[in-house]
């Protein structure tokens, strides 16, 4: 009976250890307002970006942080929107497939980052909202680690209008002086 009780306690402890990182995964919402400079082929422009993700308050060293959703909003400036309209563009959509966050030595991939098809406004700027998933990753050694957005992004923008569509690849880099720190991850021993 003592062996059975000991095994039950051990199983409960193991389950608790495995579940704890998941429970902490809800954590706190981290929000960063930053900017990227994107090369549009015929010139470049600054795009304001807001990134939101839930970060755990703390994690155990060597544990695996669960995959989590990431939200982004991008603001295309009014002059860019006006230029798109001049070329007959009525709506746009986009994706970024090779983005990676930086968490100390870890580089979890951001997958499936998509902005759904969005109509251009008659005037003014255009806010594009998208979501993706940050891959699960193993936490580094104990310490405090800055969680940072990617320094560079490759974005595929699809424009629709006049019964046709075309794709434009955009090479984007964090704007000089723009913040990159989304939050901090505290890893405990």
Short mmCIF file of C-alpha atoms in Angstrom, two decimals:
data_model
loop_
_atom_site.label_atom_id
_atom_site.label_comp_id
_atom_site.label_asym_id
_atom_site.label_seq_id
_atom_site.Cartn_x
_atom_site.Cartn_y
_atom_site.Cartn_z
CA UNK A 1 0.00 0.00 0.00
CA UNK A 2 2.87 2.39 0.86
CA UNK A 3 4.43 1.71 -2.58
CA UNK A 4 1.12 2.46 -4.30
CA UNK A 5 0.73 5.71 -2.33
CA UNK A 6 4.34 6.68 -3.11
CA UNK A 7 3.80 5.98 -6.83
CA UNK A 8 0.59 8.02 -6.80
CA UNK A 9 2.39 10.95 -5.13
CA UNK A 10 5.26 10.67 -7.60
CA UNK A 11 2.81 10.61 -10.55
CA UNK A 12 0.99 13.65 -9.13
CA UNK A 13 4.31 15.47 -8.73
CA UNK A 14 5.34 14.65 -12.32
CA UNK A 15 1.98 15.81 -13.65
CA UNK A 16 2.26 19.01 -11.62
CA UNK A 17 5.75 19.68 -12.99
CA UNK A 18 4.60 19.05 -16.57
CA UNK A 19 1.44 21.17 -16.19
CA UNK A 20 3.04 24.10 -14.37
CA UNK A 21 4.64 25.66 -17.48
CA UNK A 22 1.30 25.37 -19.28
CA UNK A 23 -0.53 27.06 -16.41
CA UNK A 24 2.02 29.86 -16.41
CA UNK A 25 1.76 30.15 -20.20
CA UNK A 26 -1.36 32.26 -19.79
CA UNK A 27 0.92 34.80 -18.11
CA UNK A 28 0.78 38.45 -18.98
CA UNK A 29 0.10 40.19 -22.24
CA UNK A 30 3.19 41.80 -23.72
CA UNK A 31 2.65 44.63 -26.21
CA UNK A 32 5.25 46.41 -28.30
CA UNK A 33 4.74 49.39 -30.59
CA UNK A 34 7.63 49.55 -33.03
CA UNK A 35 8.40 50.31 -36.68
CA UNK A 36 9.92 48.55 -39.66
CA UNK A 37 11.38 50.05 -42.82
CA UNK A 38 10.13 48.06 -45.80
CA UNK A 39 11.53 48.16 -49.32
CA UNK A 40 8.59 48.23 -51.75
CA UNK A 41 10.77 47.79 -54.86
CA UNK A 42 10.22 51.36 -56.10
CA UNK A 43 11.15 52.88 -52.76
CA UNK A 44 10.87 52.27 -49.07
CA UNK A 45 8.58 53.37 -46.29
CA UNK A 46 8.13 53.09 -42.56
CA UNK A 47 5.37 50.82 -41.31
CA UNK A 48 4.20 51.14 -37.72
CA UNK A 49 3.74 47.73 -36.13
CA UNK A 50 2.14 46.59 -32.89
CA UNK A 51 2.96 43.08 -31.63
CA UNK A 52 1.00 41.30 -28.88
CA UNK A 53 1.75 37.95 -27.24
CA UNK A 54 1.16 36.38 -23.82
CA UNK A 55 4.40 35.69 -21.97
CA UNK A 56 4.66 33.51 -18.88
CA UNK A 57 5.68 35.33 -15.70
CA UNK A 58 8.36 32.69 -15.12
CA UNK A 59 9.45 29.31 -16.42
CA UNK A 60 11.64 26.48 -15.19
CA UNK A 61 15.00 26.00 -16.87
CA UNK A 62 14.84 23.23 -19.46
CA UNK A 63 11.05 23.23 -19.59
CA UNK A 64 9.22 23.61 -22.87
CA UNK A 65 7.08 26.68 -23.29
CA UNK A 66 3.94 25.83 -25.19
CA UNK A 67 3.13 27.19 -28.62
CA UNK A 68 1.23 30.46 -28.32
CA UNK A 69 -0.69 32.88 -30.51
CA UNK A 70 0.86 36.14 -31.62
CA UNK A 71 -1.09 39.12 -32.94
CA UNK A 72 0.23 41.90 -35.13
CA UNK A 73 -1.21 45.07 -36.52
CA UNK A 74 0.51 47.05 -39.24
CA UNK A 75 -0.32 50.56 -40.35
CA UNK A 76 0.23 51.40 -44.01
CA UNK A 77 0.64 55.19 -44.21
CA UNK A 78 -1.95 57.27 -46.06
CA UNK A 79 0.48 58.13 -48.90
CA UNK A 80 1.19 54.42 -49.48
CA UNK A 81 -2.54 53.67 -49.53
CA UNK A 82 -3.11 56.55 -52.00
CA UNK A 83 -0.38 55.16 -54.27
CA UNK A 84 -1.94 51.69 -54.15
CA UNK A 85 -5.33 53.18 -55.07
CA UNK A 86 -3.77 55.01 -58.04
CA UNK A 87 -2.67 51.62 -59.37
CA UNK A 88 -6.21 50.25 -59.04
CA UNK A 89 -5.59 48.24 -55.86
CA UNK A 90 -8.81 47.64 -53.91
CA UNK A 91 -7.62 45.23 -51.21
CA UNK A 92 -4.45 43.64 -49.83
CA UNK A 93 -3.45 40.58 -47.82
CA UNK A 94 -0.11 39.33 -46.64
CA UNK A 95 2.03 36.79 -44.88
CA UNK A 96 5.45 36.43 -43.29
CA UNK A 97 6.80 32.90 -43.17
CA UNK A 98 10.34 33.08 -41.86
CA UNK A 99 10.04 35.32 -38.79
CA UNK A 100 11.71 34.36 -35.51
CA UNK A 101 11.46 35.89 -32.06
CA UNK A 102 14.64 36.17 -30.01
CA UNK A 103 14.60 34.89 -26.41
CA UNK A 104 18.19 34.83 -25.21
CA UNK A 105 19.84 32.04 -27.25
CA UNK A 106 16.47 30.61 -28.35
CA UNK A 107 14.95 31.60 -31.70
CA UNK A 108 11.36 30.29 -31.75
CA UNK A 109 9.78 30.53 -35.20
CA UNK A 110 6.62 32.50 -35.83
CA UNK A 111 4.54 30.34 -38.15
CA UNK A 112 1.41 31.01 -40.13
CA UNK A 113 1.61 34.78 -39.67
CA UNK A 114 -1.21 35.95 -41.94
CA UNK A 115 -3.09 39.15 -42.59
CA UNK A 116 -6.45 38.40 -44.21
CA UNK A 117 -7.68 40.23 -47.29
CA UNK A 118 -8.53 43.78 -46.24
CA UNK A 119 -10.19 46.49 -48.32
CA UNK A 120 -8.35 49.78 -48.75
CA UNK A 121 -10.12 52.77 -47.21
CA UNK A 122 -11.27 55.66 -49.41
CA UNK A 123 -8.64 57.83 -47.70
CA UNK A 124 -6.20 57.73 -44.82
CA UNK A 125 -4.00 54.98 -43.50
CA UNK A 126 -4.80 51.28 -43.55
CA UNK A 127 -4.58 49.07 -40.46
CA UNK A 128 -3.88 45.43 -41.24
CA UNK A 129 -4.42 42.89 -38.46
CA UNK A 130 -2.97 39.41 -38.47
CA UNK A 131 -2.23 36.41 -36.31
CA UNK A 132 0.27 33.58 -36.19
CA UNK A 133 1.75 31.06 -33.76
CA UNK A 134 5.05 31.18 -31.91
CA UNK A 135 6.55 27.69 -31.84
CA UNK A 136 7.06 25.88 -28.56
CA UNK A 137 10.66 26.09 -27.40
CA UNK A 138 12.93 24.87 -24.60
CA UNK A 139 13.80 27.52 -22.05
CA UNK A 140 17.46 28.46 -21.69
CA UNK A 141 19.55 28.33 -18.50
CA UNK A 142 18.30 30.25 -15.44
CA UNK A 143 18.34 34.02 -15.84
CA UNK A 144 16.36 36.93 -17.25
CA UNK A 145 16.02 37.05 -21.03
CA UNK A 146 14.73 39.82 -23.25
CA UNK A 147 12.03 38.66 -25.67
CA UNK A 148 12.63 40.58 -28.89
CA UNK A 149 10.86 40.89 -32.23
CA UNK A 150 12.73 39.92 -35.42
CA UNK A 151 15.38 42.31 -36.75
CA UNK A 152 14.35 41.44 -40.30
CA UNK A 153 11.18 40.16 -41.96
CA UNK A 154 10.38 38.89 -45.42
CA UNK A 155 6.78 39.80 -46.19
CA UNK A 156 4.71 38.67 -49.16
CA UNK A 157 1.99 41.20 -49.92
CA UNK A 158 -0.80 40.34 -52.38
CA UNK A 159 -2.73 43.23 -53.92
CA UNK A 160 -6.14 42.74 -55.55
CA UNK A 161 -7.95 45.08 -57.93
CA UNK A 162 -9.54 45.40 -61.33
CA UNK A 163 -10.15 41.64 -61.47
CA UNK A 164 -6.50 40.71 -61.04
CA UNK A 165 -3.94 40.12 -58.31
CA UNK A 166 -0.21 40.53 -57.99
CA UNK A 167 2.32 39.64 -55.32
CA UNK A 168 5.06 41.89 -54.06
CA UNK A 169 7.85 40.70 -51.80
CA UNK A 170 8.87 43.21 -49.16
CA UNK A 171 12.19 43.13 -47.34
CA UNK A 172 11.62 44.76 -43.96
CA UNK A 173 14.10 45.66 -41.22
CA UNK A 174 13.56 47.10 -37.79
CA UNK A 175 13.70 50.88 -38.18
CA UNK A 176 16.82 52.58 -36.76
CA UNK A 177 16.17 53.41 -33.11
CA UNK A 178 12.87 51.49 -33.03
CA UNK A 179 12.29 49.38 -29.92
CA UNK A 180 12.59 45.60 -30.25
CA UNK A 181 11.99 44.38 -26.69
CA UNK A 182 8.59 42.76 -26.33
CA UNK A 183 9.10 41.73 -22.73
CA UNK A 184 11.22 39.66 -20.36
CA UNK A 185 11.19 35.96 -19.60
CA UNK A 186 12.42 34.98 -16.15
CA UNK A 187 13.83 31.45 -16.10
CA UNK A 188 14.23 29.80 -12.68
CA UNK A 189 16.44 26.85 -11.77
#
